[in-house]
Amino acid sequence: MSTNKIGFIGLGIMGKPMAKNLIKAGKQLVVYDVVPAAVEELVKAGAERASSPAEVAKASDTVITMLPNSPHVREVVTGKDGILGAVRSGQVVVDMSSIAPLVSRELCALLEAKGAEMLDAPVSGGQEKAEKGTLAIMVGGKEEVYSKVKDLLDLMGKSNYVAGIGAGQIAKLVNQTIVGINIAAVAEGMSLAEKAGVDPRRVFQAIRGGLAGSQCMEDKAPRMFEGRYNPGFRINLHIKDLGNVQETSRAIHLSMPLVAQVMEMMQNLAADGHETLDHGALGLFYEKLNGISLKKE
Ligand code: NAD
């Protein structure tokens, strides 16, 4: 039975604005979250309420999930009243959460055994881009399944097909690897300027147009100079993503020494109670390590 409705499970910082953008674009949504207030807000915006992932799957054709991590997505798909118990042949599940690629592959196989399809489609961009509908969406799975839902995904941002199932998650992990190391590099470089007695703000101006320039440096260096660490992208989410990088790299015997270092820096910040600050707070780690301040009046 075709319903033309879109299911949406996981209405947090990211899922809520993404679901609202689909409603604004005229889509009929059926929503579920373990937090009743989040569901209530979407019902007020025009969505239909469901009381379990299975109910969402029964009432919709395409089901989108936007959950914290692998265990939550596994629970929503395979748990009691999960999607798997209600899924129909031809139905498409699009997991937009950032999770371990091996788990995406495992869940895809279970859904395919029921005749359904799955894509992994994690995003980059954060709350602001989720609200504006300008997320970068990295897609893994069968290309013909992607072409069926591309227009839907592009209501939330710009999607790019990468390769088979799990490849979207791999792209996201590559992104988180490069971003984490890049922010640490900015903090380490600016610490050298500060300790050597040269104003790091002048150094930033002098080098931002050259090869060291990056979107990371443009966003994070000014944050370090202002001590402005409101999120942004939280340290605890980056720790979660680097955990998925390390789980993946262990499984394929890949050595990633810089990720291990950045993970320790972020754990140290979390131990100091900074886990909800923006990941630009790697600047604070270097300040403490060297007894300096990158913050300028
Ligand atoms: P969040 O914690 O704000 O939202 C997750 C939602 O899932 C919550 O509303 C929670 O109640 C719900 N949930 C948890 N378990 C559930 C279950 N079993 N059934 C139904 N609902 C359940 O997280 P978020 O910031 O929206 O992030 C979602 C995903 O997007 C994460 O994987 C995150 O890494 C990724 N992401 C986040 C950002 C960001 O800036 N916040 C940016 C890019 C990607």
CSV table of C-alpha atoms and ligand atoms in Angstrom, one decimal:
chain,number,residue,atom,x,y,z
A,1,MET,CA,0.0,0.0,0.0
A,2,SER,CA,1.5,3.3,-1.0
A,3,THR,CA,0.8,6.3,1.3
A,4,ASN,CA,3.1,9.0,-0.1
A,5,LYS,CA,3.8,9.9,3.5
A,6,ILE,CA,7.3,10.4,4.9
A,7,GLY,CA,8.2,8.8,8.2
A,8,PHE,CA,10.6,10.7,10.4
A,9,ILE,CA,12.2,9.2,13.6
A,10,GLY,CA,14.5,11.3,15.8
A,11,LEU,CA,13.5,14.9,16.3
A,12,GLY,CA,16.5,16.4,18.1
A,13,ILE,CA,18.7,19.4,17.3
A,14,MET,CA,19.1,18.2,13.7
A,15,GLY,CA,16.0,16.1,13.1
A,16,LYS,CA,13.5,18.7,14.2
A,17,PRO,CA,14.5,21.5,11.7
A,18,MET,CA,15.0,18.9,8.9
A,19,ALA,CA,11.5,17.5,9.4
A,20,LYS,CA,10.0,21.0,9.6
A,21,ASN,CA,11.7,21.8,6.2
A,22,LEU,CA,9.9,18.8,4.7
A,23,ILE,CA,6.6,20.0,6.0
A,24,LYS,CA,7.2,23.4,4.6
A,25,ALA,CA,7.9,21.8,1.2
A,26,GLY,CA,4.4,20.3,1.3
A,27,LYS,CA,5.3,16.7,2.5
A,28,GLN,CA,3.0,14.8,4.8
A,29,LEU,CA,5.0,13.5,7.7
A,30,VAL,CA,4.4,10.8,10.3
A,31,VAL,CA,6.8,11.3,13.3
A,32,TYR,CA,8.2,9.5,16.3
A,33,ASP,CA,10.7,10.3,19.1
A,34,VAL,CA,11.1,8.9,22.6
A,35,VAL,CA,10.7,12.5,23.9
A,36,PRO,CA,7.0,13.4,23.7
A,37,ALA,CA,7.6,17.1,23.7
A,38,ALA,CA,9.6,16.8,20.5
A,39,VAL,CA,6.7,14.9,18.8
A,40,GLU,CA,4.2,17.5,20.1
A,41,GLU,CA,6.2,20.4,18.5
A,42,LEU,CA,6.1,18.6,15.1
A,43,VAL,CA,2.4,17.8,15.4
A,44,LYS,CA,1.8,21.5,16.0
A,45,ALA,CA,3.7,22.1,12.8
A,46,GLY,CA,1.4,19.8,10.8
A,47,ALA,CA,2.8,16.3,11.2
A,48,GLU,CA,0.9,13.1,12.2
A,49,ARG,CA,1.9,11.4,15.5
A,50,ALA,CA,3.1,7.8,15.7
A,51,SER,CA,3.7,5.9,18.9
A,52,SER,CA,6.5,3.6,17.7
A,53,PRO,CA,9.0,3.1,14.8
A,54,ALA,CA,6.8,0.2,13.6
A,55,GLU,CA,3.8,2.6,13.4
A,56,VAL,CA,5.9,5.1,11.4
A,57,ALA,CA,6.9,2.3,9.0
A,58,LYS,CA,3.3,1.1,8.6
A,59,ALA,CA,2.0,4.6,7.8
A,60,SER,CA,4.7,5.8,5.4
A,61,ASP,CA,6.6,4.9,2.2
A,62,THR,CA,10.0,6.3,3.0
A,63,VAL,CA,11.3,6.4,6.6
A,64,ILE,CA,14.1,8.8,7.6
A,65,THR,CA,16.0,8.3,10.9
A,66,MET,CA,18.1,11.0,12.6
A,67,LEU,CA,19.3,9.4,15.9
A,68,PRO,CA,22.4,9.9,18.1
A,69,ASN,CA,24.5,6.8,17.3
A,70,SER,CA,24.7,3.1,16.1
A,71,PRO,CA,22.9,1.6,19.2
A,72,HIS,CA,19.9,4.0,18.8
A,73,VAL,CA,19.5,3.2,15.1
A,74,ARG,CA,19.9,-0.6,15.7
A,75,GLU,CA,17.2,-0.3,18.4
A,76,VAL,CA,14.8,1.6,16.2
A,77,VAL,CA,15.3,-0.9,13.3
A,78,THR,CA,15.5,-4.2,15.1
A,79,GLY,CA,14.1,-3.5,18.6
A,80,LYS,CA,10.6,-4.1,20.0
A,81,ASP,CA,8.1,-2.3,17.8
A,82,GLY,CA,11.0,-1.6,15.4
A,83,ILE,CA,10.9,-0.8,11.7
A,84,LEU,CA,11.9,-4.3,10.8
A,85,GLY,CA,8.7,-5.9,12.1
A,86,ALA,CA,6.5,-3.6,9.9
A,87,VAL,CA,8.5,-2.9,6.8
A,88,ARG,CA,7.0,-3.6,3.4
A,89,SER,CA,8.7,-4.7,0.2
A,90,GLY,CA,9.9,-1.7,-1.8
A,91,GLN,CA,10.0,0.6,1.2
A,92,VAL,CA,13.1,2.8,1.7
A,93,VAL,CA,14.8,3.5,5.0
A,94,VAL,CA,17.2,6.5,4.9
A,95,ASP,CA,19.4,6.7,8.0
A,96,MET,CA,20.8,10.2,8.2
A,97,SER,CA,22.4,9.7,11.6
A,98,SER,CA,26.2,9.6,11.9
A,99,ILE,CA,26.9,6.0,12.9
A,100,ALA,CA,29.5,3.2,12.3
A,101,PRO,CA,29.5,2.1,8.7
A,102,LEU,CA,29.6,-1.6,9.7
A,103,VAL,CA,26.3,-1.1,11.5
A,104,SER,CA,24.7,0.5,8.4
A,105,ARG,CA,25.8,-2.6,6.4
A,106,GLU,CA,24.4,-5.0,9.0
A,107,LEU,CA,21.0,-3.2,9.2
A,108,CYS,CA,20.8,-2.9,5.4
A,109,ALA,CA,21.2,-6.7,5.0
A,110,LEU,CA,18.3,-7.2,7.5
A,111,LEU,CA,16.0,-4.8,5.7
A,112,GLU,CA,16.9,-6.2,2.3
A,113,ALA,CA,16.0,-9.7,3.6
A,114,LYS,CA,12.4,-8.3,4.0
A,115,GLY,CA,12.4,-6.8,0.5
A,116,ALA,CA,13.0,-3.2,1.7
A,117,GLU,CA,15.9,-0.9,0.8
A,118,MET,CA,18.3,1.2,2.9
A,119,LEU,CA,20.5,4.2,2.3
A,120,ASP,CA,23.0,5.7,4.7
A,121,ALA,CA,22.9,9.5,4.3
A,122,PRO,CA,24.8,11.3,7.1
A,123,VAL,CA,25.1,15.1,7.0
A,124,SER,CA,27.6,17.8,7.7
A,125,GLY,CA,26.6,21.4,8.6
A,126,GLY,CA,25.1,21.5,12.0
A,127,GLN,CA,21.9,23.1,13.4
A,128,GLU,CA,22.1,26.3,11.4
A,129,LYS,CA,22.4,24.5,8.0
A,130,ALA,CA,19.7,22.1,9.1
A,131,GLU,CA,17.4,25.0,9.7
A,132,LYS,CA,18.3,26.7,6.4
A,133,GLY,CA,18.0,23.4,4.5
A,134,THR,CA,21.6,23.6,3.3
A,135,LEU,CA,23.2,20.5,4.8
A,136,ALA,CA,25.8,18.5,2.9
A,137,ILE,CA,24.4,15.0,2.6
A,138,MET,CA,26.7,12.0,1.8
A,139,VAL,CA,24.8,9.0,0.4
A,140,GLY,CA,25.7,5.3,0.4
A,141,GLY,CA,23.6,2.5,-1.0
A,142,LYS,CA,22.2,1.4,-4.4
A,143,GLU,CA,22.3,4.3,-6.9
A,144,GLU,CA,18.8,3.4,-8.2
A,145,VAL,CA,17.4,3.7,-4.7
A,146,TYR,CA,19.2,7.1,-4.3
A,147,SER,CA,17.6,8.4,-7.5
A,148,LYS,CA,14.2,7.6,-6.0
A,149,VAL,CA,14.7,9.8,-2.9
A,150,LYS,CA,17.2,12.4,-4.2
A,151,ASP,CA,14.5,15.1,-4.6
A,152,LEU,CA,13.4,14.4,-1.0
A,153,LEU,CA,16.9,14.6,0.4
A,154,ASP,CA,17.6,17.8,-1.6
A,155,LEU,CA,14.8,19.5,0.4
A,156,MET,CA,17.1,19.3,3.4
A,157,GLY,CA,20.4,20.2,1.7
A,158,LYS,CA,22.6,19.1,-1.2
A,159,SER,CA,23.1,15.4,-1.6
A,160,ASN,CA,26.0,13.6,-3.2
A,161,TYR,CA,26.1,9.9,-4.0
A,162,VAL,CA,29.3,8.3,-2.9
A,163,ALA,CA,29.1,4.5,-3.4
A,164,GLY,CA,27.5,1.3,-1.9
A,165,ILE,CA,25.9,1.0,1.6
A,166,GLY,CA,28.1,2.4,4.4
A,167,ALA,CA,30.0,4.7,1.9
A,168,GLY,CA,28.1,7.8,3.1
A,169,GLN,CA,29.2,7.0,6.7
A,170,ILE,CA,32.8,6.5,5.5
A,171,ALA,CA,32.6,9.9,3.8
A,172,LYS,CA,31.4,11.4,7.1
A,173,LEU,CA,34.2,9.8,9.1
A,174,VAL,CA,36.7,11.1,6.6
A,175,ASN,CA,35.2,14.6,7.1
A,176,GLN,CA,35.3,14.3,10.9
A,177,THR,CA,38.9,13.0,10.8
A,178,ILE,CA,40.1,16.0,8.6
A,179,VAL,CA,38.1,18.6,10.6
A,180,GLY,CA,39.3,17.3,14.0
A,181,ILE,CA,43.0,17.2,13.0
A,182,ASN,CA,42.7,20.6,11.2
A,183,ILE,CA,41.3,22.3,14.3
A,184,ALA,CA,44.1,20.8,16.4
A,185,ALA,CA,46.6,22.1,13.8
A,186,VAL,CA,45.1,25.6,14.0
A,187,ALA,CA,45.3,25.5,17.9
A,188,GLU,CA,48.9,24.2,17.8
A,189,GLY,CA,50.1,26.7,15.2
A,190,MET,CA,48.5,29.7,17.0
A,191,SER,CA,50.0,28.5,20.3
A,192,LEU,CA,53.5,28.8,18.7
A,193,ALA,CA,52.7,32.4,17.7
A,194,GLU,CA,51.5,33.3,21.2
A,195,LYS,CA,54.4,31.7,23.1
A,196,ALA,CA,56.9,33.2,20.6
A,197,GLY,CA,55.5,36.6,21.5
A,198,VAL,CA,53.8,37.3,18.1
A,199,ASP,CA,50.1,38.2,18.1
A,200,PRO,CA,48.3,35.2,16.7
A,201,ARG,CA,45.6,37.5,15.2
A,202,ARG,CA,48.3,39.1,13.0
A,203,VAL,CA,49.6,35.6,12.0
A,204,PHE,CA,46.0,34.6,11.1
A,205,GLN,CA,45.7,37.6,8.8
A,206,ALA,CA,49.1,36.9,7.3
A,207,ILE,CA,48.5,33.2,6.5
A,208,ARG,CA,44.8,32.8,5.9
A,209,GLY,CA,45.1,33.5,2.1
A,210,GLY,CA,47.9,30.9,1.7
A,211,LEU,CA,48.0,27.1,1.8
A,212,ALA,CA,47.3,26.9,5.5
A,213,GLY,CA,44.0,28.7,5.0
A,214,SER,CA,40.9,26.5,5.5
A,215,GLN,CA,37.3,26.7,6.4
A,216,CYS,CA,38.3,25.3,9.8
A,217,MET,CA,40.8,28.1,10.4
A,218,GLU,CA,38.3,30.7,9.2
A,219,ASP,CA,35.7,29.5,11.7
A,220,LYS,CA,37.8,28.3,14.7
A,221,ALA,CA,40.8,30.8,14.9
A,222,PRO,CA,38.5,33.8,15.6
A,223,ARG,CA,36.7,31.6,18.2
A,224,MET,CA,40.0,30.9,19.9
A,225,PHE,CA,40.9,34.6,20.0
A,226,GLU,CA,37.5,35.5,21.4
A,227,GLY,CA,37.2,32.5,23.8
A,228,ARG,CA,33.9,31.9,22.0
A,229,TYR,CA,33.1,28.2,22.4
A,230,ASN,CA,29.4,28.1,22.3
A,231,PRO,CA,28.4,25.2,19.9
A,232,GLY,CA,28.6,24.8,17.0
A,233,PHE,CA,29.5,21.2,16.9
A,234,ARG,CA,29.9,19.8,20.4
A,235,ILE,CA,33.1,18.0,21.7
A,236,ASN,CA,30.9,15.0,22.8
A,237,LEU,CA,29.6,14.5,19.3
A,238,HIS,CA,33.1,14.7,17.8
A,239,ILE,CA,34.3,12.1,20.4
A,240,LYS,CA,31.5,9.8,19.3
A,241,ASP,CA,32.4,10.2,15.6
A,242,LEU,CA,36.2,9.7,16.3
A,243,GLY,CA,35.1,6.5,18.3
A,244,ASN,CA,33.4,5.3,15.0
A,245,VAL,CA,36.6,6.2,13.1
A,246,GLN,CA,38.6,4.1,15.4
A,247,GLU,CA,36.2,1.2,15.4
A,248,THR,CA,36.3,1.2,11.6
A,249,SER,CA,40.1,1.6,11.3
A,250,ARG,CA,40.6,-1.2,13.8
A,251,ALA,CA,38.4,-3.5,11.7
A,252,ILE,CA,40.4,-2.8,8.6
A,253,HIS,CA,43.8,-2.6,10.3
A,254,LEU,CA,44.5,1.0,9.4
A,255,SER,CA,46.8,3.1,11.5
A,256,MET,CA,45.5,6.6,12.3
A,257,PRO,CA,48.0,8.2,14.7
A,258,LEU,CA,46.7,11.7,14.4
A,259,VAL,CA,43.1,10.6,15.2
A,260,ALA,CA,44.3,8.9,18.3
A,261,GLN,CA,46.0,12.2,19.5
A,262,VAL,CA,43.0,14.4,18.8
A,263,MET,CA,40.8,11.8,20.5
A,264,GLU,CA,42.9,12.1,23.7
A,265,MET,CA,42.8,16.0,23.5
A,266,MET,CA,39.0,15.9,23.2
A,267,GLN,CA,38.7,13.3,26.1
A,268,ASN,CA,40.9,15.6,28.2
A,269,LEU,CA,38.5,18.5,27.5
A,270,ALA,CA,35.6,16.3,28.4
A,271,ALA,CA,37.3,15.3,31.6
A,272,ASP,CA,37.5,19.0,32.4
A,273,GLY,CA,33.8,19.4,31.9
A,274,HIS,CA,33.9,20.9,28.5
A,275,GLU,CA,32.1,18.2,26.5
A,276,THR,CA,29.3,20.5,25.4
A,277,LEU,CA,31.5,23.2,24.1
A,278,ASP,CA,32.3,23.7,20.4
A,279,HIS,CA,35.1,21.5,19.1
A,280,GLY,CA,37.1,24.8,18.5
A,281,ALA,CA,37.7,24.4,22.3
A,282,LEU,CA,40.8,22.4,21.3
A,283,GLY,CA,42.2,25.9,21.7
A,284,LEU,CA,41.6,25.5,25.5
A,285,PHE,CA,43.5,22.2,25.5
A,286,TYR,CA,46.6,24.0,24.1
A,287,GLU,CA,46.2,26.9,26.5
A,288,LYS,CA,46.2,24.5,29.5
A,289,LEU,CA,49.1,22.4,28.1
A,290,ASN,CA,51.3,25.5,27.6
A,291,GLY,CA,50.1,27.9,30.3
A,292,ILE,CA,49.1,30.5,27.7
A,293,SER,CA,46.0,32.3,26.6
A,294,LEU,CA,44.9,32.6,23.0
A,295,LYS,CA,42.1,34.8,24.0
A,296,LYS,CA,42.6,38.5,23.2
A,297,GLU,CA,40.7,41.5,24.6
B,1,NAD,P1,20.0,14.9,19.4
B,1,NAD,O1,20.5,14.0,20.5
B,1,NAD,O2,19.7,16.3,19.6
B,1,NAD,O3,18.7,14.2,18.7
B,1,NAD,C1,18.5,12.8,18.7
B,1,NAD,C2,17.0,12.5,18.9
B,1,NAD,O4,16.8,11.1,18.8
B,1,NAD,C3,16.5,12.9,20.3
B,1,NAD,O5,15.4,13.7,20.1
B,1,NAD,C4,16.2,11.6,21.0
B,1,NAD,O6,15.2,11.7,21.9
B,1,NAD,C5,15.9,10.7,19.8
B,1,NAD,N1,16.0,9.3,20.1
B,1,NAD,C6,17.1,8.7,20.8
B,1,NAD,N2,16.8,7.4,20.8
B,1,NAD,C7,15.6,7.2,20.2
B,1,NAD,C8,14.8,6.0,20.0
B,1,NAD,N3,15.2,4.8,20.4
B,1,NAD,N4,13.7,6.1,19.3
B,1,NAD,C9,13.2,7.4,18.9
B,1,NAD,N5,13.9,8.5,19.1
B,1,NAD,C10,15.1,8.4,19.8
B,1,NAD,O7,21.1,14.7,18.2
B,1,NAD,P2,21.4,15.6,16.9
B,1,NAD,O8,22.3,16.7,17.3
B,1,NAD,O9,20.1,15.9,16.3
B,1,NAD,O10,22.2,14.6,16.0
B,1,NAD,C11,21.6,13.5,15.3
B,1,NAD,C12,22.7,12.9,14.4
B,1,NAD,O11,23.2,13.9,13.5
B,1,NAD,C13,23.9,12.4,15.3
B,1,NAD,O12,24.4,11.2,14.7
B,1,NAD,C14,24.9,13.5,15.1
B,1,NAD,O13,26.3,13.0,15.2
B,1,NAD,C15,24.6,14.0,13.7
B,1,NAD,N6,25.0,15.3,13.4
B,1,NAD,C16,24.8,16.3,14.3
B,1,NAD,C17,25.2,17.6,14.1
B,1,NAD,C18,25.0,18.7,15.1
B,1,NAD,O14,25.6,19.8,14.9
B,1,NAD,N7,24.2,18.5,16.1
B,1,NAD,C19,25.9,17.9,12.9
B,1,NAD,C20,26.0,16.9,11.9
B,1,NAD,C21,25.6,15.6,12.2
